[in-house]
């Protein structure tokens, strides 16, 4: 089981995938006790899959490596996100997305803002 709040994980991964997390439901798929953990996400009648590949627990933060997939199996994003402990004195937000990360052109922030033609 993850040491990070599932609501926080849902918010971070949906943000990274370019999806609105506010009305998204999340349930763990029963696939044993080891990694990868798989969660089913439902948003506006569509289904998504979150696969958490690893968790690195440190004293003041936890780093998750994960990917979000569409219903058809298309990867929407793959990322590493650091979730900060409430005791972390320098945290300005509950989490930060780390680099390197990949996301398809369709949800790239530069493409969405019009900075890139994205071919």
Short mmCIF file of C-alpha atoms in Angstrom, two decimals:
data_model
loop_
_atom_site.label_atom_id
_atom_site.label_comp_id
_atom_site.label_asym_id
_atom_site.label_seq_id
_atom_site.Cartn_x
_atom_site.Cartn_y
_atom_site.Cartn_z
CA UNK A 1 0.00 0.00 0.00
CA UNK A 2 1.22 3.50 -0.80
CA UNK A 3 2.31 5.83 1.96
CA UNK A 4 0.90 8.86 0.09
CA UNK A 5 -2.76 9.91 0.27
CA UNK A 6 -4.65 8.46 -2.71
CA UNK A 7 -6.51 11.77 -3.18
CA UNK A 8 -3.18 13.57 -3.53
CA UNK A 9 -1.86 10.91 -5.94
CA UNK A 10 -5.06 11.20 -8.01
CA UNK A 11 -4.79 15.00 -8.16
CA UNK A 12 -1.12 14.92 -9.18
CA UNK A 13 -1.41 12.21 -11.84
CA UNK A 14 -4.56 13.66 -13.41
CA UNK A 15 -2.92 17.09 -13.54
CA UNK A 16 0.15 15.55 -15.19
CA UNK A 17 -2.06 13.76 -17.75
CA UNK A 18 -3.90 17.02 -18.56
CA UNK A 19 -7.22 15.83 -17.07
CA UNK A 20 -9.55 17.49 -14.53
CA UNK A 21 -9.36 15.53 -11.26
CA UNK A 22 -12.24 17.19 -9.42
CA UNK A 23 -14.95 14.67 -10.35
CA UNK A 24 -12.72 11.64 -10.82
CA UNK A 25 -13.28 8.44 -8.85
CA UNK A 26 -10.44 6.06 -8.09
CA UNK A 27 -10.40 2.44 -6.96
CA UNK A 28 -7.55 -0.01 -6.53
CA UNK A 29 -7.54 -3.00 -8.85
CA UNK A 30 -6.77 -6.24 -7.04
CA UNK A 31 -3.51 -7.36 -8.61
CA UNK A 32 -1.58 -8.71 -5.64
CA UNK A 33 0.47 -6.88 -3.08
CA UNK A 34 3.52 -5.82 -5.09
CA UNK A 35 4.36 -3.22 -7.68
CA UNK A 36 3.04 -2.18 -10.07
CA UNK A 37 -0.13 -1.08 -8.31
CA UNK A 38 -3.01 -0.47 -10.70
CA UNK A 39 -5.90 1.90 -10.04
CA UNK A 40 -9.03 2.38 -12.14
CA UNK A 41 -10.01 6.02 -12.66
CA UNK A 42 -13.40 7.17 -13.96
CA UNK A 43 -13.98 10.70 -15.20
CA UNK A 44 -16.96 11.99 -17.19
CA UNK A 45 -17.97 8.48 -18.27
CA UNK A 46 -14.44 7.60 -19.44
CA UNK A 47 -12.09 5.10 -17.84
CA UNK A 48 -8.38 5.53 -17.25
CA UNK A 49 -5.73 3.38 -15.64
CA UNK A 50 -3.03 4.57 -13.25
CA UNK A 51 -0.05 2.26 -12.79
CA UNK A 52 2.33 3.06 -9.96
CA UNK A 53 5.68 1.43 -10.72
CA UNK A 54 7.73 2.34 -7.66
CA UNK A 55 7.74 4.25 -4.40
CA UNK A 56 10.85 5.71 -2.76
CA UNK A 57 10.10 6.69 0.83
CA UNK A 58 12.49 9.20 2.38
CA UNK A 59 12.41 11.10 5.65
CA UNK A 60 10.60 14.20 4.36
CA UNK A 61 9.11 13.05 1.07
CA UNK A 62 7.99 10.13 -1.06
CA UNK A 63 8.70 9.79 -4.79
CA UNK A 64 6.27 7.85 -6.95
CA UNK A 65 6.97 6.71 -10.50
CA UNK A 66 3.75 6.15 -12.48
CA UNK A 67 1.92 6.29 -15.81
CA UNK A 68 -1.66 7.11 -16.77
CA UNK A 69 -3.33 5.26 -19.65
CA UNK A 70 -6.57 5.91 -21.55
CA UNK A 71 -9.30 3.29 -21.93
CA UNK A 72 -7.77 2.25 -25.26
CA UNK A 73 -4.34 1.75 -23.67
CA UNK A 74 -2.74 4.96 -24.96
CA UNK A 75 -0.21 6.37 -22.49
CA UNK A 76 -1.25 9.89 -21.50
CA UNK A 77 1.76 10.54 -19.29
CA UNK A 78 4.64 8.91 -17.50
CA UNK A 79 6.14 10.80 -14.58
CA UNK A 80 7.91 10.88 -11.27
CA UNK A 81 6.34 13.04 -8.60
CA UNK A 82 7.74 13.95 -5.21
CA UNK A 83 5.10 14.18 -2.48
CA UNK A 84 6.28 16.20 0.51
CA UNK A 85 5.72 15.30 4.14
CA UNK A 86 3.75 17.91 6.15
CA UNK A 87 6.99 18.23 8.19
CA UNK A 88 9.01 19.38 5.13
CA UNK A 89 9.92 23.01 5.96
CA UNK A 90 10.59 24.25 2.40
CA UNK A 91 7.58 22.74 0.61
CA UNK A 92 5.51 25.42 -1.14
CA UNK A 93 3.05 22.83 -2.51
CA UNK A 94 2.13 19.27 -1.48
CA UNK A 95 4.01 17.78 -4.45
CA UNK A 96 6.32 18.56 -7.39
CA UNK A 97 6.69 16.77 -10.72
CA UNK A 98 10.28 15.71 -11.35
CA UNK A 99 12.27 15.57 -14.56
CA UNK A 100 12.89 13.50 -16.66
CA UNK A 101 9.32 12.78 -17.55
CA UNK A 102 7.46 12.12 -20.76
CA UNK A 103 4.05 13.02 -22.03
CA UNK A 104 2.59 12.82 -25.51
CA UNK A 105 2.45 15.93 -27.62
CA UNK A 106 -1.33 16.28 -27.20
CA UNK A 107 -1.03 17.10 -23.48
CA UNK A 108 2.30 18.96 -23.55
CA UNK A 109 2.00 22.32 -21.76
CA UNK A 110 3.77 24.14 -24.63
CA UNK A 111 1.33 22.69 -27.19
CA UNK A 112 -1.69 23.50 -25.00
CA UNK A 113 -0.51 27.09 -24.55
CA UNK A 114 0.17 27.52 -28.29
CA UNK A 115 3.96 27.88 -27.94
CA UNK A 116 4.65 24.79 -30.08
CA UNK A 117 3.14 23.48 -33.32
CA UNK A 118 3.92 19.95 -32.10
CA UNK A 119 4.62 17.70 -35.02
#
